[in-house]
Coordinates of N, CA and C and ligand atoms in Angstrom, one line a residue:
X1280 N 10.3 17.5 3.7 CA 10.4 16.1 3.3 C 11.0 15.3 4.4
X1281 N 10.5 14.2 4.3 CA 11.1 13.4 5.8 C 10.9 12.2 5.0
X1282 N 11.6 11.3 6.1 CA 11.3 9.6 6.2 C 10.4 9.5 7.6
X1283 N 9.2 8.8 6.9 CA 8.3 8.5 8.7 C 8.8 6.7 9.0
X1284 N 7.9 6.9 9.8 CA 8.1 5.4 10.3 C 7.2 4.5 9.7
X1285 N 7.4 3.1 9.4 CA 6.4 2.3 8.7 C 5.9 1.1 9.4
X1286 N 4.4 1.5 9.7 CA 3.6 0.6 11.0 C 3.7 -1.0 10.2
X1287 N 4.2 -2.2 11.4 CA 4.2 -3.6 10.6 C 3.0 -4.7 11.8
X1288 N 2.3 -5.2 10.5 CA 1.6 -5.8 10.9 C 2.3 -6.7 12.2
X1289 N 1.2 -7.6 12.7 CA -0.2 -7.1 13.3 C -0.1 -5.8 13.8
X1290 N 0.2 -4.9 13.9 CA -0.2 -3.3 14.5 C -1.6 -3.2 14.1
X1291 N -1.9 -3.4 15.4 CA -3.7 -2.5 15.3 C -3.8 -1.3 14.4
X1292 N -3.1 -0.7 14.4 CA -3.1 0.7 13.7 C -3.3 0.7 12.4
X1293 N -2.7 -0.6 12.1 CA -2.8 -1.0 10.3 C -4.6 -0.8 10.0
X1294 N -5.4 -1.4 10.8 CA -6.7 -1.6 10.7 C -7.7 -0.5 10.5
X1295 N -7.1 0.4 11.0 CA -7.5 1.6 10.6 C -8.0 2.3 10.0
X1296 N -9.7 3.1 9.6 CA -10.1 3.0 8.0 C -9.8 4.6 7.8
X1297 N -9.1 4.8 7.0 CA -9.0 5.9 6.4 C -9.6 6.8 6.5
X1298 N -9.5 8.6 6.7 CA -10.9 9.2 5.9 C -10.2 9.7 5.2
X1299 N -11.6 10.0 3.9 CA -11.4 11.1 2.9 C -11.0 12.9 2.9
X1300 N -9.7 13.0 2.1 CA -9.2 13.9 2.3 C -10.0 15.2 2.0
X1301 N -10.4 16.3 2.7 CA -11.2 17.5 2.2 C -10.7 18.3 0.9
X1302 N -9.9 18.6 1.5 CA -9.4 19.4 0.1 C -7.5 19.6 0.3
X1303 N -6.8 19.3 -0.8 CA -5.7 19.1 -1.1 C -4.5 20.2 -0.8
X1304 N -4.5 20.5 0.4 CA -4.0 21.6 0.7 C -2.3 21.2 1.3
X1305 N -1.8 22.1 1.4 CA -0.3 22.4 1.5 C -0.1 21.2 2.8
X1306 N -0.7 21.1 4.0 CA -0.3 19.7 4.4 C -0.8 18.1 4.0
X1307 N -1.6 18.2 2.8 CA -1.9 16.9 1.8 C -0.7 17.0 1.2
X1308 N -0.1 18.0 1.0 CA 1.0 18.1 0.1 C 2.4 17.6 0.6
X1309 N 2.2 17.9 1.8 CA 3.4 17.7 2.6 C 3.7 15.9 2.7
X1310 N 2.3 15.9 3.2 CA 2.1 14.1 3.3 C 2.6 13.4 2.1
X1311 N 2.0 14.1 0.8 CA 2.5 12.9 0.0 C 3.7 13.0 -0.2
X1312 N 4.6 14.1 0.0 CA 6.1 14.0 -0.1 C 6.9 13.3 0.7
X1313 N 6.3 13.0 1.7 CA 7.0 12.5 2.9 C 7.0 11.0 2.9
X1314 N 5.4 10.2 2.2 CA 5.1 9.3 1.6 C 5.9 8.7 0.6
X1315 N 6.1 9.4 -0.6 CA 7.3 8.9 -1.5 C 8.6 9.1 -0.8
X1316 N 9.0 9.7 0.1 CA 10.3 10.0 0.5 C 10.5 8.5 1.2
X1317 N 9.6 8.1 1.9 CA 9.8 6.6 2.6 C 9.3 5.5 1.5
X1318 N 8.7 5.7 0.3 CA 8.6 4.6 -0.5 C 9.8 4.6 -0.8
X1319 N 10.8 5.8 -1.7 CA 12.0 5.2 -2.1 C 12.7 4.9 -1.1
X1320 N 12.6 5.2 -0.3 CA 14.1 4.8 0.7 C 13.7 3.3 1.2
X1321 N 12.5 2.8 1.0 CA 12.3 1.4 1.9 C 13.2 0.6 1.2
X1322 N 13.5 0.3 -0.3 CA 12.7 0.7 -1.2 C 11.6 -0.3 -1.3
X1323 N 10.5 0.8 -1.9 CA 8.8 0.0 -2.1 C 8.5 -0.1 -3.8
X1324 N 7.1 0.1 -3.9 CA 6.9 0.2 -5.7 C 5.5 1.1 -4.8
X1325 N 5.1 0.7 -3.3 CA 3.9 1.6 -3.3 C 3.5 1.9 -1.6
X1326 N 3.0 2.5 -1.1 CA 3.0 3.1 0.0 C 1.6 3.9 0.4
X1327 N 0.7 3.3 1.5 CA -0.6 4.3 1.9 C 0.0 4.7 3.1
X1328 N -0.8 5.6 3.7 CA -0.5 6.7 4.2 C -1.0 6.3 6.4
X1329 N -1.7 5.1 5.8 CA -2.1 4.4 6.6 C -1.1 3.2 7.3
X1330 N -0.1 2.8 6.6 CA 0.9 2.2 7.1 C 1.6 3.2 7.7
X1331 N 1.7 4.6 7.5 CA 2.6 5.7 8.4 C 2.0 6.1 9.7
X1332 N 1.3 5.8 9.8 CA 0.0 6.2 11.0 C -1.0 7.6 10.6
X1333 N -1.1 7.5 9.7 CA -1.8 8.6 9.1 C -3.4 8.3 8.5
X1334 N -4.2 8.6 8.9 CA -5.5 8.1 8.4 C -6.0 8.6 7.5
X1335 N -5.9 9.0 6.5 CA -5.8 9.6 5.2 C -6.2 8.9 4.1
X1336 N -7.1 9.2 3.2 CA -6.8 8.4 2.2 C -6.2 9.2 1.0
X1337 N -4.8 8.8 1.2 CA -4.0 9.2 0.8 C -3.1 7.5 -0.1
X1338 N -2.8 7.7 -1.4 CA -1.7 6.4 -1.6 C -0.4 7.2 -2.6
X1339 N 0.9 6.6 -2.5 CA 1.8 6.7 -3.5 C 2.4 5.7 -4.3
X1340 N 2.7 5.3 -5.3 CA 2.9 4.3 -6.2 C 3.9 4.7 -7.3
X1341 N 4.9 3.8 -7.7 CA 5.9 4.3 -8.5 C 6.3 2.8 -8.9
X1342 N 5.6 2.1 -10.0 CA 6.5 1.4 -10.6 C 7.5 0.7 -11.7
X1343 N 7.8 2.3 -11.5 CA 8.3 2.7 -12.9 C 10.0 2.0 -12.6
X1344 N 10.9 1.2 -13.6 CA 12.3 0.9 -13.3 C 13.4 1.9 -13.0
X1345 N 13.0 3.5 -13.2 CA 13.9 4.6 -13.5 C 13.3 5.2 -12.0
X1346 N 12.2 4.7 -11.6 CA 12.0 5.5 -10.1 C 12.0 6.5 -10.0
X1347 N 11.2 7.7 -11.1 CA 11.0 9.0 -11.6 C 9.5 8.9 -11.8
X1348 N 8.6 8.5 -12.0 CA 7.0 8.1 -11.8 C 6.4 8.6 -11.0
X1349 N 6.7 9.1 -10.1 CA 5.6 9.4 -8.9 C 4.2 9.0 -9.3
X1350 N 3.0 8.5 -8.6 CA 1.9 8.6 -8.7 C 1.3 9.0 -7.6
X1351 N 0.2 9.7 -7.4 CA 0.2 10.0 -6.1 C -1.6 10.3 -6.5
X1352 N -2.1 9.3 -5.3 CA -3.9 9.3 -5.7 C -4.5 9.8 -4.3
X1353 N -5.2 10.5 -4.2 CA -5.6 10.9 -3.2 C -7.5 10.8 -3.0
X1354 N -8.1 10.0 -2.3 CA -9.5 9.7 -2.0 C -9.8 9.0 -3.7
X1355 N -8.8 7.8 -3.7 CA -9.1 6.5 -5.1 C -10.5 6.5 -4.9
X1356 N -10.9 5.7 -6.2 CA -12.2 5.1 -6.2 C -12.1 4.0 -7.1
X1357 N -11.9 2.6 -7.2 CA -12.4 1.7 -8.3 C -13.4 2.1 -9.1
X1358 N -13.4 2.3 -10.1 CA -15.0 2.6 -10.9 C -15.5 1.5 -11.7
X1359 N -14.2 0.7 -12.2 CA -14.4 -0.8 -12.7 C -13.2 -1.1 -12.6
X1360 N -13.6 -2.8 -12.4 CA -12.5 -3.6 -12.4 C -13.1 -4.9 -12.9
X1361 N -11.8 -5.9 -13.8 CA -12.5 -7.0 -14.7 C -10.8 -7.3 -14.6
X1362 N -11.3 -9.1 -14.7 CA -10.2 -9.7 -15.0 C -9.9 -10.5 -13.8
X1363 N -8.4 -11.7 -14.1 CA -8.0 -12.0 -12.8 C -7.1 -12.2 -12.8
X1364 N -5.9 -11.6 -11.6 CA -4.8 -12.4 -12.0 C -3.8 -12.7 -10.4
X1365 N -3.2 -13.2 -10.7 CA -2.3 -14.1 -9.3 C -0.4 -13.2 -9.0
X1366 N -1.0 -13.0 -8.3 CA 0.3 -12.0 -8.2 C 1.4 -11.9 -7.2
X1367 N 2.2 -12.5 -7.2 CA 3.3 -12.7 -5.8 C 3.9 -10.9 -5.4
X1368 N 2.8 -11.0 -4.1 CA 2.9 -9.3 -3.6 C 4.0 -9.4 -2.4
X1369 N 4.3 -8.2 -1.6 CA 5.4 -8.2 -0.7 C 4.8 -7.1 0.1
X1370 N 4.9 -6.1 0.9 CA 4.5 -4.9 1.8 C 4.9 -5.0 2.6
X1371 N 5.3 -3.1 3.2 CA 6.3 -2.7 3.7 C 6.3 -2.8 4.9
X1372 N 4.7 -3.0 5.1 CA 4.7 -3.2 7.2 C 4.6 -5.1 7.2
X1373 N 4.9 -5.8 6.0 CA 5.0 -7.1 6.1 C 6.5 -7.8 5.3
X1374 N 7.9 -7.1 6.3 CA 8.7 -7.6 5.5 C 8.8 -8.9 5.8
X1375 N 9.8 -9.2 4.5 CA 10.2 -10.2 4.7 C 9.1 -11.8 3.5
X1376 N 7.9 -11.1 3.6 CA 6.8 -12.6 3.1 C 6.1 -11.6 1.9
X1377 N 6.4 -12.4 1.3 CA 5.6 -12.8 -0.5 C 4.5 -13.7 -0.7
X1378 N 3.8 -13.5 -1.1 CA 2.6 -14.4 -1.2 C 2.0 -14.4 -2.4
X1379 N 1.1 -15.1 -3.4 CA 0.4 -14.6 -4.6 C -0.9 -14.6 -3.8
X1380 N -1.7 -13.5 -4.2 CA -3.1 -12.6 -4.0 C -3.6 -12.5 -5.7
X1381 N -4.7 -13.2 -5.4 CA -5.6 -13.1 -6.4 C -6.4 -11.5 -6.3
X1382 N -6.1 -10.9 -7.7 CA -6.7 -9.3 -7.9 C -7.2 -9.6 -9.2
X1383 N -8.2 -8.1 -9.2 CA -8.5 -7.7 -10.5 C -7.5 -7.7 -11.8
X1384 N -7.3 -7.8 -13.1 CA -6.2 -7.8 -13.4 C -6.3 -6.1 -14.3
X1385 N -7.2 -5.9 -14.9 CA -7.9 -4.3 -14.7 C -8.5 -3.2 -14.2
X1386 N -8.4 -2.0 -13.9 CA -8.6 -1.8 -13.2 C -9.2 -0.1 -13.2
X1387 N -10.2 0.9 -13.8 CA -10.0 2.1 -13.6 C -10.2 3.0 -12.4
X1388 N -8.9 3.8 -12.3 CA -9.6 4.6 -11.0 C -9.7 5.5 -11.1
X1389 N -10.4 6.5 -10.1 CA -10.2 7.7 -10.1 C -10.0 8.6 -8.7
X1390 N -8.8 9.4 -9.0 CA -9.1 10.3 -7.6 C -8.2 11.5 -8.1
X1391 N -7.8 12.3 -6.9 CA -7.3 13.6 -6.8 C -6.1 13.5 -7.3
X1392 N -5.1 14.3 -7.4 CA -3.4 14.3 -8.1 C -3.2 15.1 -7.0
X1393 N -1.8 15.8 -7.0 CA -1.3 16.1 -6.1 C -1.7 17.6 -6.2
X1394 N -2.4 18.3 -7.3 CA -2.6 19.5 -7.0 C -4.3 19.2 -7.3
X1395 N -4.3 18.6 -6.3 CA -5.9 18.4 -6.1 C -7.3 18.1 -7.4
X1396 N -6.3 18.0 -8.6 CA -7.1 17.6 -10.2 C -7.5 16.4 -9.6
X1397 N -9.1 16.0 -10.2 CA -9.3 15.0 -10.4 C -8.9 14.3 -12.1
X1398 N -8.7 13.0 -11.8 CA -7.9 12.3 -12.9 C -8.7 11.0 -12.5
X1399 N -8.6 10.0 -13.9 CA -8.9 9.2 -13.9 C -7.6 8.2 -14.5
X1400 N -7.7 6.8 -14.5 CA -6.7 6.2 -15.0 C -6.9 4.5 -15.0
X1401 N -6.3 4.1 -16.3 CA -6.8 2.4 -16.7 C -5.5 2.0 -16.1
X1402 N -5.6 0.8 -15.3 CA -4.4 0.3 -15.2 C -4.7 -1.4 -15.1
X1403 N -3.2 -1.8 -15.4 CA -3.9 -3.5 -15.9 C -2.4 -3.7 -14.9
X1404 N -1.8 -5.0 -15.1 CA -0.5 -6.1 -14.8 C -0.2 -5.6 -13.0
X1405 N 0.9 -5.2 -12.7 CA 2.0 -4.6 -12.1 C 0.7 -3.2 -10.6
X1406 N 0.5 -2.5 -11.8 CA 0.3 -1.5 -11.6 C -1.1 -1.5 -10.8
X1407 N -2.0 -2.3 -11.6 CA -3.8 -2.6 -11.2 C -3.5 -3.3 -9.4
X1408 N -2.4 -3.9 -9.6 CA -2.0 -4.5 -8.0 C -1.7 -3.9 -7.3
X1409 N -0.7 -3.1 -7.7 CA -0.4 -2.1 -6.8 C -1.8 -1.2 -6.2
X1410 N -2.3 -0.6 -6.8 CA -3.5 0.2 -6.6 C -4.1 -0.3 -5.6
X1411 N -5.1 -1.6 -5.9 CA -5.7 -2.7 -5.5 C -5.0 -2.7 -3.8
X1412 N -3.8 -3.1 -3.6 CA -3.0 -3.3 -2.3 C -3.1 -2.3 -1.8
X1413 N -2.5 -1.1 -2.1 CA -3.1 0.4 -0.9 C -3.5 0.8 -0.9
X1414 N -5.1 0.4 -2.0 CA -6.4 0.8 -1.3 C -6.9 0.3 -0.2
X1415 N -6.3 -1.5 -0.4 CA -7.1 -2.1 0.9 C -6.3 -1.3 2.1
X1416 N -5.3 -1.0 1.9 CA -4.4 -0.7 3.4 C -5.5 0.9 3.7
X1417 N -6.1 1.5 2.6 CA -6.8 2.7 3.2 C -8.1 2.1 4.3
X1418 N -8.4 0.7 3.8 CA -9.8 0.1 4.3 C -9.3 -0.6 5.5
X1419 N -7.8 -0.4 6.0 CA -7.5 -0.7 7.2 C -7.1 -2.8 6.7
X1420 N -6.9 -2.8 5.8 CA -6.9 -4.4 5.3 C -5.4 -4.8 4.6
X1421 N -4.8 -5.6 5.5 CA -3.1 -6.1 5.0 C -3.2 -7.0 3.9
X1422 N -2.5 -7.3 2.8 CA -2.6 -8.7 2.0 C -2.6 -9.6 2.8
X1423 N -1.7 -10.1 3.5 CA -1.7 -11.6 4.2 C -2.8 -11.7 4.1
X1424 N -4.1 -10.4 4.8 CA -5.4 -11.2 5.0 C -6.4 -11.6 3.8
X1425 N -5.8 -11.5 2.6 CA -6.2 -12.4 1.7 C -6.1 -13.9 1.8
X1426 N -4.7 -14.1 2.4 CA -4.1 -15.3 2.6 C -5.4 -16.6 3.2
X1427 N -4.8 -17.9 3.2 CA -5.8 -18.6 3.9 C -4.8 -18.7 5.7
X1428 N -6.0 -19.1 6.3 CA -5.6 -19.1 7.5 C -4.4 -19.6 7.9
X1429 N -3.7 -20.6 7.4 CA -2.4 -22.0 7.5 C -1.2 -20.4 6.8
X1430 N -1.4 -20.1 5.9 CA -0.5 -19.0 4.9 C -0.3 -17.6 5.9
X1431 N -1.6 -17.5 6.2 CA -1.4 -16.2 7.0 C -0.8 -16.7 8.9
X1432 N -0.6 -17.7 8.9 CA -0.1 -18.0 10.3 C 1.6 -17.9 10.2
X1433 N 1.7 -18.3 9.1 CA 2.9 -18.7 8.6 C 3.8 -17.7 8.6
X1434 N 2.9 -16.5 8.0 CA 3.3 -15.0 7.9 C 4.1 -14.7 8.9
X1435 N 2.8 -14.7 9.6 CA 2.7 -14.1 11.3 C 4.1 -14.8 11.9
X1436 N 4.4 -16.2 11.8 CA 5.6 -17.2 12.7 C 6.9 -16.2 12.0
X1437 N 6.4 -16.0 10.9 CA 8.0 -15.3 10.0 C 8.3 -14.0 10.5
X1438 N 7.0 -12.8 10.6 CA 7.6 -12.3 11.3 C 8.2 -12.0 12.2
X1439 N 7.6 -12.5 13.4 CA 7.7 -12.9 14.6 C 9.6 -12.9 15.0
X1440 N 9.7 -14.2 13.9 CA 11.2 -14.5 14.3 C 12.0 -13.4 13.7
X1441 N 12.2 -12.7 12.7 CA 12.4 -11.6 12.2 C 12.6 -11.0 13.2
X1442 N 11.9 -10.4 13.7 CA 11.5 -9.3 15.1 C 12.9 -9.8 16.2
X1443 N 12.5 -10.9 16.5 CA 13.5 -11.6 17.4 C 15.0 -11.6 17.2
X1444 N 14.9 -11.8 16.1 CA 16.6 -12.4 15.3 C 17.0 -10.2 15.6
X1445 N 16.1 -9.7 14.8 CA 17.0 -8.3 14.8 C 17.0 -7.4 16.4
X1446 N 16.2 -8.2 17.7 CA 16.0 -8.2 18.8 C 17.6 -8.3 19.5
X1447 N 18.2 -9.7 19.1 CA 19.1 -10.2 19.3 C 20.1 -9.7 18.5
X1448 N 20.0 -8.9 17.9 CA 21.0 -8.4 17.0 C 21.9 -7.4 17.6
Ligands
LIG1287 NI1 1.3 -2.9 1.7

């Protein structure tokens, strides 16, 4: 188990598109440990594998209050999604900025578990967002770039200074 490092936008690297995992073997296994090992420590609610520099589609999610949840989806799929809702998100390679992103507000997916089962799962509020967010990060796509261009500049000036300020630090 380790803590990796967590790629922050703009990093090219973020853009990245994932591939699909072959089969769920002892270093799938390793990844997703290593993945929740840097979600709690950020602390996050969710974490792809693609913000670690890893091309994987691989995601972990936990947003449970007791932080005992693990979820861990490996090659997701949306199979349906219905509904809409507005959601003030945050992400780990975009600290610092919160924004509301318009998502599905249900959502079923399906993919692998950590011992390679396939599973399926309804998810609605909280959780359908979460999904939603680190899939796109598997398709190589940050929230901001939901943002409109003026919102996502705004991002970009905040981090920026961020960077600077702990530059100067
Ligand atoms: Ni994110």
């Amino acid at each position: 188990m380790a803590i990796l490092p967590i790629l922050e936008y703009p990093d090219p690297r973020l853009h990245r598109i994932a591939a699909p995992v072959a089969t769920v073997d002892e270093s799938v296994k390793t990844l997703i440990g290593d993945l929740a090992d840097t979600m709690y420590a950020a602390p996050g609610v969710g974490l792809a594998a693609t913000q670690c520099d890893v091309h994987q589609r691989v995601i972990v999610i936990d947003v449970s209050d007791t932080r005992d949840q693990l979820l861990a989806l490996v090659n997701p799929v949306i199979l349906r999604a219905d509904g809409e809702q507005l959601f003030e998100e945050g992400c780990l390679s975009v600290p610092g900025v919160y924004e509301e992103v318009k998502r599905a507000e249900h959502v079923l997916v399906e993919a692998l578990d950590r011992e390679g089962q396939r599973f399926t799962l309804e998810a609605s509020g909280l959780l359908a967002v979460c999904i939603q967010h680190e899939m796109d990060h598997l398709m190589g796509k940050v929230f901001v770039e939901h943002l409109s261009p003026l919102k996502r500049n705004r991002a970009v000036q905040k981090l920026r200074k961020r960077r600077r300020e702990r530059a100067d630090a």
